[in-house]
Structure formats: structure tokens, C-alpha cells
């Protein structure tokens, strides 16, 4: 049912995608991380490349095979991801933050491997990481370059909610982040991380009423990736 393969509707466009999950070091051998496989971001990169885009994939700790024909920038921590994204998005038409970003990092990173001391357990001191997506939205707003201001920025959200509760969380997040589209999925079942199939809901800035629930796409991550790109292009056409 995929009819996009021959379409080059992203030719001449630069698409920047983050994928995977960031890791925050505790000491030289330990980190705080998450279970993101990077598969959705990779599927998006592959789909955008097939449709003619120049694709930059900022890959945080991804173990899946990398897509063909994309520029790959490997990163580890949220700070690395922030640097790489800020650099890569300067001439981007579309920016997709599919990476699962750590919300907190150890306030201090130990220089040596920590020893187990006593049997009491330990309490970690954590500080908040920078919000990469919100930073990219702010940078765009401050830019004097018309091409940059026309950039479309897409966020992702994994929520343990469904139906109207998911709609509400997603709409609130879309407003808070200030991005143009938000792709949300319900991870209550726990089946999304690393799974081949997925269901996503796409919310866009400014839509309310009957479309407030967002459009729902279901299928393999490869097929859903094309549908997400369709939603992004539709938004771009309608807003410019
Ligand atoms: N994100 C980011 N930088 C962070 C945290 C999140 O760029 N420090 C991005 C993610 O890549 C995603 C979007 O913001 O595209 C939403 O991430 P999410 O974790 O759902 O949002 P948070 O603002 O962290 O809210 P919470 O985790 O409390 O739901
Ligand atoms: Ca978060």
C-alpha cells in the first residue's frame, strides 16, 4: 500500500532528524539512559531520503543499522545532542526531534569508577538537562533569516495515556514546546519501544474542533514514517 516510493516530494529539502536515546554519565563506565531503539527516527530518515530529501540523522546511542544515504552525526549525551542539532538545523527545512531525551543528568560526573560502599544504597543528585526542542524553537524565533523562520519543527511524545487524556496531554505539550507538529503515542502497553508496529497521533499547531484529536496513523514504523512526512508536508503547504 506504499505509493510514495517514486515520489520525490522532498527533493531540494534538508531534513534533520534526531533518533535514539541520550545517556548521562555517572562515572566513566555508568550512565542513566532509556530504552529508545531509534527505530522510528531511522524509519523517518530512510523515508525522507527515499522521497528525495538531503537527510541529517543525529543518532544518540542507536544500535539499529543506519539508513543509506544520510549524513550521520553520532552523539551520546543531551548536551552533545543539543550541540549537534543547533549546528545541523541552520539550513534545515524540517526538523524532527524523535530522540528520547534524558530529562535529568547527574549533577556531578565522577572522574573515576565509583566503588560500592557499605550496604546502605545511594541517592543520586540530579539536575535538569537543557530542552533541545524548546531551544530550537527559540532559535528559529530569533532568526532574521526568512528561510529559517519558515522551518517546520516537529516534536515527539510518548505518553501513558489514551483517548481524550492523550489529546489533552499532547495539545498542552504542543503549546508548551511551541513546535509546529507533535507526534504522540500511547505507551501504556509498553509495546512501542523497539517494536516494529506503532500507532501515532499527529497534532498540529492551530488546529482545533473536529481535528483537535489529531490524525491517527497505524502500521509498521516504515509506513507510519511516510504518513508522518505527509502530515508535515501538508502542514508546510497550509501554513506558507
Ligand atoms: N525534548 C528535548 N529536550 C529535552 C526533553 C525533551 O528536546 N530535555 C524533546 C523530545 O525529543 C520530544 C519532545 O521534546 O520531541 C517531548 O519530549 P517529552 O519527554 O515528551 O517532553 P518533556 O518536556 O520532557 O515533558 P515530560 O517528560 O515531563 O512529559
Ligand atoms: Ca521528558
PDB file of C-alpha atoms and ligand atoms in Angstrom:
ATOM      1  CA  UNK A   1       0.000   0.000   0.000  1.00  0.00           C
ATOM      2  CA  UNK A   2       3.014   2.325  -0.005  1.00  0.00           C
ATOM      3  CA  UNK A   3       2.660   4.595  -3.011  1.00  0.00           C
ATOM      4  CA  UNK A   4       5.321   7.136  -2.065  1.00  0.00           C
ATOM      5  CA  UNK A   5       8.431   5.308  -3.213  1.00  0.00           C
ATOM      6  CA  UNK A   6       8.588   7.023  -6.595  1.00  0.00           C
ATOM      7  CA  UNK A   7       7.519  10.467  -5.320  1.00  0.00           C
ATOM      8  CA  UNK A   8      10.315  12.998  -4.889  1.00  0.00           C
ATOM      9  CA  UNK A   9       8.215  15.495  -2.941  1.00  0.00           C
ATOM     10  CA  UNK A  10      11.126  16.238  -0.573  1.00  0.00           C
ATOM     11  CA  UNK A  11      13.697  16.914  -3.308  1.00  0.00           C
ATOM     12  CA  UNK A  12      15.737  20.013  -2.510  1.00  0.00           C
ATOM     13  CA  UNK A  13      14.737  19.924   1.158  1.00  0.00           C
ATOM     14  CA  UNK A  14      17.092  19.377   4.096  1.00  0.00           C
ATOM     15  CA  UNK A  15      15.504  17.239   6.811  1.00  0.00           C
ATOM     16  CA  UNK A  16      17.243  16.928  10.189  1.00  0.00           C
ATOM     17  CA  UNK A  17      16.128  14.092  12.455  1.00  0.00           C
ATOM     18  CA  UNK A  18      17.253  13.067  15.934  1.00  0.00           C
ATOM     19  CA  UNK A  19      16.867   9.415  16.918  1.00  0.00           C
ATOM     20  CA  UNK A  20      17.654   7.083  19.809  1.00  0.00           C
ATOM     21  CA  UNK A  21      18.030   7.986  23.456  1.00  0.00           C
ATOM     22  CA  UNK A  22      20.550  10.161  25.255  1.00  0.00           C
ATOM     23  CA  UNK A  23      22.806   8.838  28.036  1.00  0.00           C
ATOM     24  CA  UNK A  24      24.026  10.848  31.010  1.00  0.00           C
ATOM     25  CA  UNK A  25      27.291   9.686  32.569  1.00  0.00           C
ATOM     26  CA  UNK A  26      27.560   8.898  36.278  1.00  0.00           C
ATOM     27  CA  UNK A  27      31.204   7.850  36.070  1.00  0.00           C
ATOM     28  CA  UNK A  28      33.494   6.577  33.262  1.00  0.00           C
ATOM     29  CA  UNK A  29      31.542   3.324  32.871  1.00  0.00           C
ATOM     30  CA  UNK A  30      27.983   4.048  34.063  1.00  0.00           C
ATOM     31  CA  UNK A  31      25.138   6.165  32.762  1.00  0.00           C
ATOM     32  CA  UNK A  32      21.448   6.962  33.101  1.00  0.00           C
ATOM     33  CA  UNK A  33      19.648   6.099  29.890  1.00  0.00           C
ATOM     34  CA  UNK A  34      16.381   4.974  28.338  1.00  0.00           C
ATOM     35  CA  UNK A  35      15.033   2.157  26.202  1.00  0.00           C
ATOM     36  CA  UNK A  36      14.594   4.024  22.912  1.00  0.00           C
ATOM     37  CA  UNK A  37      15.768   1.885  19.985  1.00  0.00           C
ATOM     38  CA  UNK A  38      15.918   4.733  17.482  1.00  0.00           C
ATOM     39  CA  UNK A  39      13.779   2.774  15.019  1.00  0.00           C
ATOM     40  CA  UNK A  40      11.147   5.482  14.491  1.00  0.00           C
ATOM     41  CA  UNK A  41      13.769   8.162  13.793  1.00  0.00           C
ATOM     42  CA  UNK A  42      15.661   5.829  11.454  1.00  0.00           C
ATOM     43  CA  UNK A  43      12.430   4.962   9.616  1.00  0.00           C
ATOM     44  CA  UNK A  44      11.759   8.701   9.203  1.00  0.00           C
ATOM     45  CA  UNK A  45      15.291   9.312   7.904  1.00  0.00           C
ATOM     46  CA  UNK A  46      15.001   6.465   5.411  1.00  0.00           C
ATOM     47  CA  UNK A  47      11.556   7.629   4.232  1.00  0.00           C
ATOM     48  CA  UNK A  48      12.707  11.243   3.811  1.00  0.00           C
ATOM     49  CA  UNK A  49      15.794  10.094   1.845  1.00  0.00           C
ATOM     50  CA  UNK A  50      13.669   7.919  -0.451  1.00  0.00           C
ATOM     51  CA  UNK A  51      11.486  10.960  -1.147  1.00  0.00           C
ATOM     52  CA  UNK A  52      14.490  12.969  -2.279  1.00  0.00           C
ATOM     53  CA  UNK A  53      15.492  14.909   0.833  1.00  0.00           C
ATOM     54  CA  UNK A  54      19.027  15.591   1.973  1.00  0.00           C
ATOM     55  CA  UNK A  55      18.914  13.944   5.406  1.00  0.00           C
ATOM     56  CA  UNK A  56      20.990  14.527   8.523  1.00  0.00           C
ATOM     57  CA  UNK A  57      20.439  11.934  11.254  1.00  0.00           C
ATOM     58  CA  UNK A  58      21.668  12.853  14.716  1.00  0.00           C
ATOM     59  CA  UNK A  59      21.889   9.424  16.323  1.00  0.00           C
ATOM     60  CA  UNK A  60      22.013   9.039  20.103  1.00  0.00           C
ATOM     61  CA  UNK A  61      23.243   5.571  21.072  1.00  0.00           C
ATOM     62  CA  UNK A  62      21.448   3.811  18.232  1.00  0.00           C
ATOM     63  CA  UNK A  63      22.333   0.144  17.687  1.00  0.00           C
ATOM     64  CA  UNK A  64      19.994  -0.432  14.723  1.00  0.00           C
ATOM     65  CA  UNK A  65      21.516  -0.354  11.214  1.00  0.00           C
ATOM     66  CA  UNK A  66      21.854   3.203   9.895  1.00  0.00           C
ATOM     67  CA  UNK A  67      19.823   4.290   6.855  1.00  0.00           C
ATOM     68  CA  UNK A  68      21.500   4.564   3.464  1.00  0.00           C
ATOM     69  CA  UNK A  69      22.457   7.935   2.019  1.00  0.00           C
ATOM     70  CA  UNK A  70      22.079  10.042   5.159  1.00  0.00           C
ATOM     71  CA  UNK A  71      24.662  12.172   6.955  1.00  0.00           C
ATOM     72  CA  UNK A  72      25.042  10.582  10.397  1.00  0.00           C
ATOM     73  CA  UNK A  73      26.150  12.543  13.460  1.00  0.00           C
ATOM     74  CA  UNK A  74      26.614  10.239  16.473  1.00  0.00           C
ATOM     75  CA  UNK A  75      26.014  11.748  19.917  1.00  0.00           C
ATOM     76  CA  UNK A  76      25.903  10.430  23.473  1.00  0.00           C
ATOM     77  CA  UNK A  77      24.565  12.946  25.988  1.00  0.00           C
ATOM     78  CA  UNK A  78      21.803  15.554  25.859  1.00  0.00           C
ATOM     79  CA  UNK A  79      24.467  18.295  25.743  1.00  0.00           C
ATOM     80  CA  UNK A  80      26.056  16.576  22.684  1.00  0.00           C
ATOM     81  CA  UNK A  81      22.642  16.274  21.057  1.00  0.00           C
ATOM     82  CA  UNK A  82      21.940  19.953  21.699  1.00  0.00           C
ATOM     83  CA  UNK A  83      25.252  20.998  20.080  1.00  0.00           C
ATOM     84  CA  UNK A  84      24.759  18.714  17.067  1.00  0.00           C
ATOM     85  CA  UNK A  85      21.171  19.825  16.477  1.00  0.00           C
ATOM     86  CA  UNK A  86      21.928  23.546  16.775  1.00  0.00           C
ATOM     87  CA  UNK A  87      24.661  23.119  14.161  1.00  0.00           C
ATOM     88  CA  UNK A  88      22.697  20.869  11.801  1.00  0.00           C
ATOM     89  CA  UNK A  89      19.410  22.798  11.675  1.00  0.00           C
ATOM     90  CA  UNK A  90      20.819  26.108  10.390  1.00  0.00           C
ATOM     91  CA  UNK A  91      19.706  25.411   6.786  1.00  0.00           C
ATOM     92  CA  UNK A  92      17.042  22.776   7.551  1.00  0.00           C
ATOM     93  CA  UNK A  93      13.514  22.897   6.117  1.00  0.00           C
ATOM     94  CA  UNK A  94      12.198  20.271   8.516  1.00  0.00           C
ATOM     95  CA  UNK A  95      13.480  19.319  11.984  1.00  0.00           C
ATOM     96  CA  UNK A  96      12.162  16.218  13.747  1.00  0.00           C
ATOM     97  CA  UNK A  97      13.053  15.542  17.394  1.00  0.00           C
ATOM     98  CA  UNK A  98      12.314  11.807  17.549  1.00  0.00           C
ATOM     99  CA  UNK A  99      15.045  11.167  20.143  1.00  0.00           C
ATOM    100  CA  UNK A 100      14.105  10.260  23.711  1.00  0.00           C
ATOM    101  CA  UNK A 101      15.996  12.896  25.658  1.00  0.00           C
ATOM    102  CA  UNK A 102      17.035  12.439  29.292  1.00  0.00           C
ATOM    103  CA  UNK A 103      15.180  14.938  31.500  1.00  0.00           C
ATOM    104  CA  UNK A 104      17.844  14.842  34.237  1.00  0.00           C
ATOM    105  CA  UNK A 105      21.566  14.218  34.487  1.00  0.00           C
ATOM    106  CA  UNK A 106      23.852  13.598  37.451  1.00  0.00           C
ATOM    107  CA  UNK A 107      24.760  16.990  38.958  1.00  0.00           C
ATOM    108  CA  UNK A 108      28.377  15.825  39.095  1.00  0.00           C
ATOM    109  CA  UNK A 109      30.144  13.248  36.954  1.00  0.00           C
ATOM    110  CA  UNK A 110      32.707  11.209  38.889  1.00  0.00           C
ATOM    111  CA  UNK A 111      36.169  11.061  37.272  1.00  0.00           C
ATOM    112  CA  UNK A 112      36.811   7.509  38.462  1.00  0.00           C
ATOM    113  CA  UNK A 113      34.677   4.388  38.593  1.00  0.00           C
ATOM    114  CA  UNK A 114      32.681   4.570  41.802  1.00  0.00           C
ATOM    115  CA  UNK A 115      33.166   1.867  44.440  1.00  0.00           C
ATOM    116  CA  UNK A 116      30.368   0.129  46.253  1.00  0.00           C
ATOM    117  CA  UNK A 117      30.464   1.473  49.805  1.00  0.00           C
ATOM    118  CA  UNK A 118      28.572  -0.213  52.611  1.00  0.00           C
ATOM    119  CA  UNK A 119      25.120  -1.710  52.108  1.00  0.00           C
ATOM    120  CA  UNK A 120      23.003   1.437  52.550  1.00  0.00           C
ATOM    121  CA  UNK A 121      22.106   2.196  48.945  1.00  0.00           C
ATOM    122  CA  UNK A 122      22.820   5.543  47.365  1.00  0.00           C
ATOM    123  CA  UNK A 123      20.935   8.735  46.495  1.00  0.00           C
ATOM    124  CA  UNK A 124      21.809  10.476  43.234  1.00  0.00           C
ATOM    125  CA  UNK A 125      21.830  14.246  42.883  1.00  0.00           C
ATOM    126  CA  UNK A 126      20.287  15.113  39.523  1.00  0.00           C
ATOM    127  CA  UNK A 127      19.869  18.383  37.651  1.00  0.00           C
ATOM    128  CA  UNK A 128      17.602  19.102  34.700  1.00  0.00           C
ATOM    129  CA  UNK A 129      19.039  18.859  31.179  1.00  0.00           C
ATOM    130  CA  UNK A 130      18.530  21.581  28.598  1.00  0.00           C
ATOM    131  CA  UNK A 131      15.362  21.315  26.488  1.00  0.00           C
ATOM    132  CA  UNK A 132      16.760  20.798  22.997  1.00  0.00           C
ATOM    133  CA  UNK A 133      13.431  21.139  21.182  1.00  0.00           C
ATOM    134  CA  UNK A 134      12.393  24.321  23.004  1.00  0.00           C
ATOM    135  CA  UNK A 135      15.877  25.730  22.277  1.00  0.00           C
ATOM    136  CA  UNK A 136      15.490  25.075  18.534  1.00  0.00           C
ATOM    137  CA  UNK A 137      12.068  26.750  18.541  1.00  0.00           C
ATOM    138  CA  UNK A 138      13.526  29.782  20.369  1.00  0.00           C
ATOM    139  CA  UNK A 139      16.496  29.985  17.949  1.00  0.00           C
ATOM    140  CA  UNK A 140      14.116  29.959  14.992  1.00  0.00           C
ATOM    141  CA  UNK A 141      12.016  32.749  16.524  1.00  0.00           C
ATOM    142  CA  UNK A 142      15.125  34.904  16.984  1.00  0.00           C
ATOM    143  CA  UNK A 143      16.429  34.321  13.455  1.00  0.00           C
ATOM    144  CA  UNK A 144      16.362  37.122  10.881  1.00  0.00           C
ATOM    145  CA  UNK A 145      16.678  34.591   8.030  1.00  0.00           C
ATOM    146  CA  UNK A 146      13.278  34.102   6.308  1.00  0.00           C
ATOM    147  CA  UNK A 147      14.192  30.537   5.274  1.00  0.00           C
ATOM    148  CA  UNK A 148      14.983  29.703   8.882  1.00  0.00           C
ATOM    149  CA  UNK A 149      11.738  31.225  10.063  1.00  0.00           C
ATOM    150  CA  UNK A 150       9.848  29.038   7.578  1.00  0.00           C
ATOM    151  CA  UNK A 151      11.424  25.915   9.100  1.00  0.00           C
ATOM    152  CA  UNK A 152       8.959  23.291  10.372  1.00  0.00           C
ATOM    153  CA  UNK A 153       9.795  21.813  13.770  1.00  0.00           C
ATOM    154  CA  UNK A 154       8.276  18.530  14.944  1.00  0.00           C
ATOM    155  CA  UNK A 155       8.277  17.080  18.463  1.00  0.00           C
ATOM    156  CA  UNK A 156       7.529  13.574  19.671  1.00  0.00           C
ATOM    157  CA  UNK A 157       5.853  12.468  22.894  1.00  0.00           C
ATOM    158  CA  UNK A 158       5.419   9.036  24.436  1.00  0.00           C
ATOM    159  CA  UNK A 159       2.607   9.149  26.983  1.00  0.00           C
ATOM    160  CA  UNK A 160       0.949   6.548  29.185  1.00  0.00           C
ATOM    161  CA  UNK A 161      -2.497   7.851  28.223  1.00  0.00           C
ATOM    162  CA  UNK A 162      -5.080   7.253  25.515  1.00  0.00           C
ATOM    163  CA  UNK A 163      -8.221   8.829  24.064  1.00  0.00           C
ATOM    164  CA  UNK A 164      -9.096  12.303  25.300  1.00  0.00           C
ATOM    165  CA  UNK A 165      -6.462  12.195  28.055  1.00  0.00           C
ATOM    166  CA  UNK A 166      -3.784  11.692  25.389  1.00  0.00           C
ATOM    167  CA  UNK A 167      -5.282  14.501  23.264  1.00  0.00           C
ATOM    168  CA  UNK A 168      -5.126  16.855  26.250  1.00  0.00           C
ATOM    169  CA  UNK A 169      -1.545  15.970  27.207  1.00  0.00           C
ATOM    170  CA  UNK A 170      -0.408  16.252  23.589  1.00  0.00           C
ATOM    171  CA  UNK A 171      -2.137  19.610  22.985  1.00  0.00           C
ATOM    172  CA  UNK A 172      -0.668  21.029  26.202  1.00  0.00           C
ATOM    173  CA  UNK A 173       2.813  19.800  25.221  1.00  0.00           C
ATOM    174  CA  UNK A 174       2.462  21.254  21.706  1.00  0.00           C
ATOM    175  CA  UNK A 175       1.674  24.672  23.236  1.00  0.00           C
ATOM    176  CA  UNK A 176       4.418  24.449  25.854  1.00  0.00           C
ATOM    177  CA  UNK A 177       7.121  23.455  23.362  1.00  0.00           C
ATOM    178  CA  UNK A 178       5.986  25.838  20.621  1.00  0.00           C
ATOM    179  CA  UNK A 179       6.768  23.344  17.848  1.00  0.00           C
ATOM    180  CA  UNK A 180       4.527  23.059  14.758  1.00  0.00           C
ATOM    181  CA  UNK A 181       3.550  19.419  15.000  1.00  0.00           C
ATOM    182  CA  UNK A 182       3.612  16.907  17.819  1.00  0.00           C
ATOM    183  CA  UNK A 183       3.596  13.173  17.171  1.00  0.00           C
ATOM    184  CA  UNK A 184       2.250  11.331  20.209  1.00  0.00           C
ATOM    185  CA  UNK A 185       1.888   7.700  21.047  1.00  0.00           C
ATOM    186  CA  UNK A 186       0.350   5.770  23.873  1.00  0.00           C
ATOM    187  CA  UNK A 187       2.996   3.612  25.558  1.00  0.00           C
ATOM    188  CA  UNK A 188       0.699   2.144  28.217  1.00  0.00           C
ATOM    189  CA  UNK A 189       1.099  -1.335  26.741  1.00  0.00           C
ATOM    190  CA  UNK A 190       4.872  -0.965  26.790  1.00  0.00           C
ATOM    191  CA  UNK A 191       4.977  -2.406  23.277  1.00  0.00           C
ATOM    192  CA  UNK A 192       6.282   0.659  21.484  1.00  0.00           C
ATOM    193  CA  UNK A 193       9.965   0.704  22.400  1.00  0.00           C
ATOM    194  CA  UNK A 194      11.792  -1.480  19.914  1.00  0.00           C
ATOM    195  CA  UNK A 195       8.570  -2.729  18.291  1.00  0.00           C
ATOM    196  CA  UNK A 196       8.096  -2.936  14.514  1.00  0.00           C
ATOM    197  CA  UNK A 197       4.491  -1.689  14.538  1.00  0.00           C
ATOM    198  CA  UNK A 198       3.183   1.514  16.042  1.00  0.00           C
ATOM    199  CA  UNK A 199       0.173   3.822  16.331  1.00  0.00           C
ATOM    200  CA  UNK A 200       0.738   7.577  16.397  1.00  0.00           C
ATOM    201  CA  UNK A 201      -1.461  10.638  16.671  1.00  0.00           C
ATOM    202  CA  UNK A 202      -0.315  13.798  14.900  1.00  0.00           C
ATOM    203  CA  UNK A 203      -1.353  17.142  16.417  1.00  0.00           C
ATOM    204  CA  UNK A 204      -0.724  20.418  14.618  1.00  0.00           C
ATOM    205  CA  UNK A 205      -0.419  23.981  15.849  1.00  0.00           C
ATOM    206  CA  UNK A 206      -3.642  25.900  15.342  1.00  0.00           C
ATOM    207  CA  UNK A 207      -5.999  23.016  14.680  1.00  0.00           C
ATOM    208  CA  UNK A 208      -8.944  22.581  16.993  1.00  0.00           C
ATOM    209  CA  UNK A 209     -12.548  21.452  16.713  1.00  0.00           C
ATOM    210  CA  UNK A 210     -13.064  18.147  14.874  1.00  0.00           C
ATOM    211  CA  UNK A 211      -9.325  17.762  14.168  1.00  0.00           C
ATOM    212  CA  UNK A 212      -8.314  18.527  17.768  1.00  0.00           C
ATOM    213  CA  UNK A 213      -7.923  14.802  18.337  1.00  0.00           C
ATOM    214  CA  UNK A 214      -5.168  14.738  15.735  1.00  0.00           C
ATOM    215  CA  UNK A 215      -4.845  12.335  12.803  1.00  0.00           C
ATOM    216  CA  UNK A 216      -4.148   8.739  13.685  1.00  0.00           C
ATOM    217  CA  UNK A 217      -1.643   6.626  11.754  1.00  0.00           C
ATOM    218  CA  UNK A 218      -1.163   2.921  12.340  1.00  0.00           C
ATOM    219  CA  UNK A 219       1.156   0.307  10.868  1.00  0.00           C
ATOM    220  CA  UNK A 220       4.800  -0.626  10.537  1.00  0.00           C
ATOM    221  CA  UNK A 221       7.217   2.146  11.522  1.00  0.00           C
ATOM    222  CA  UNK A 222       8.238   2.340   7.840  1.00  0.00           C
ATOM    223  CA  UNK A 223       4.681   3.061   6.681  1.00  0.00           C
ATOM    224  CA  UNK A 224       3.915   5.374   9.611  1.00  0.00           C
ATOM    225  CA  UNK A 225       7.117   7.319   8.827  1.00  0.00           C
ATOM    226  CA  UNK A 226       5.747   8.156   5.363  1.00  0.00           C
ATOM    227  CA  UNK A 227       2.406   9.170   6.867  1.00  0.00           C
ATOM    228  CA  UNK A 228       4.136  11.474   9.359  1.00  0.00           C
ATOM    229  CA  UNK A 229       6.083  13.063   6.465  1.00  0.00           C
ATOM    230  CA  UNK A 230       2.744  13.508   4.626  1.00  0.00           C
ATOM    231  CA  UNK A 231       1.366  15.341   7.693  1.00  0.00           C
ATOM    232  CA  UNK A 232       4.471  17.554   7.873  1.00  0.00           C
ATOM    233  CA  UNK A 233       4.276  18.457   4.158  1.00  0.00           C
ATOM    234  CA  UNK A 234       0.544  19.156   4.413  1.00  0.00           C
ATOM    235  CA  UNK A 235       1.194  21.480   7.368  1.00  0.00           C
ATOM    236  CA  UNK A 236       4.013  23.208   5.429  1.00  0.00           C
ATOM    237  CA  UNK A 237       1.753  23.789   2.402  1.00  0.00           C
ATOM    238  CA  UNK A 238      -1.116  25.108   4.504  1.00  0.00           C
ATOM    239  CA  UNK A 239       0.987  27.415   6.674  1.00  0.00           C
ATOM    240  CA  UNK A 240       3.148  29.022   3.961  1.00  0.00           C
TER     241      UNK A 240
HETATM  242  N1  LIG B   1      12.921  17.020  24.351  1.00  0.00           N
HETATM  243  C1  LIG B   1      14.059  17.783  24.186  1.00  0.00           C
HETATM  244  N2  LIG B   1      14.875  18.057  25.263  1.00  0.00           N
HETATM  245  C2  LIG B   1      14.569  17.591  26.491  1.00  0.00           C
HETATM  246  C3  LIG B   1      13.394  16.827  26.683  1.00  0.00           C
HETATM  247  C4  LIG B   1      12.592  16.559  25.589  1.00  0.00           C
HETATM  248  O1  LIG B   1      14.334  18.210  23.061  1.00  0.00           O
HETATM  249  N3  LIG B   1      15.383  17.871  27.503  1.00  0.00           N
HETATM  250  C5  LIG B   1      12.049  16.776  23.181  1.00  0.00           C
HETATM  251  C6  LIG B   1      11.869  15.320  22.788  1.00  0.00           C
HETATM  252  O2  LIG B   1      12.842  14.913  21.838  1.00  0.00           O
HETATM  253  C7  LIG B   1      10.469  15.320  22.189  1.00  0.00           C
HETATM  254  C8  LIG B   1       9.754  16.429  22.932  1.00  0.00           C
HETATM  255  O3  LIG B   1      10.772  17.259  23.487  1.00  0.00           O
HETATM  256  O4  LIG B   1      10.495  15.649  20.824  1.00  0.00           O
HETATM  257  C9  LIG B   1       8.827  15.984  24.013  1.00  0.00           C
HETATM  258  O5  LIG B   1       9.556  15.201  24.934  1.00  0.00           O
HETATM  259  P1  LIG B   1       8.866  14.785  26.295  1.00  0.00           P
HETATM  260  O6  LIG B   1       9.813  13.984  27.098  1.00  0.00           O
HETATM  261  O7  LIG B   1       7.534  14.195  25.951  1.00  0.00           O
HETATM  262  O8  LIG B   1       8.606  16.245  26.942  1.00  0.00           O
HETATM  263  P2  LIG B   1       9.100  16.887  28.290  1.00  0.00           P
HETATM  264  O9  LIG B   1       9.058  18.366  28.074  1.00  0.00           O
HETATM  265  O10 LIG B   1      10.392  16.317  28.745  1.00  0.00           O
HETATM  266  O11 LIG B   1       7.930  16.537  29.294  1.00  0.00           O
HETATM  267  P3  LIG B   1       7.667  15.241  30.229  1.00  0.00           P
HETATM  268  O12 LIG B   1       8.802  14.276  30.039  1.00  0.00           O
HETATM  269  O13 LIG B   1       7.578  15.785  31.602  1.00  0.00           O
HETATM  270  O14 LIG B   1       6.338  14.691  29.733  1.00  0.00           O
HETATM  271 CA1  LIG B   2      10.815  14.079  29.095  1.00  0.00          CA
END
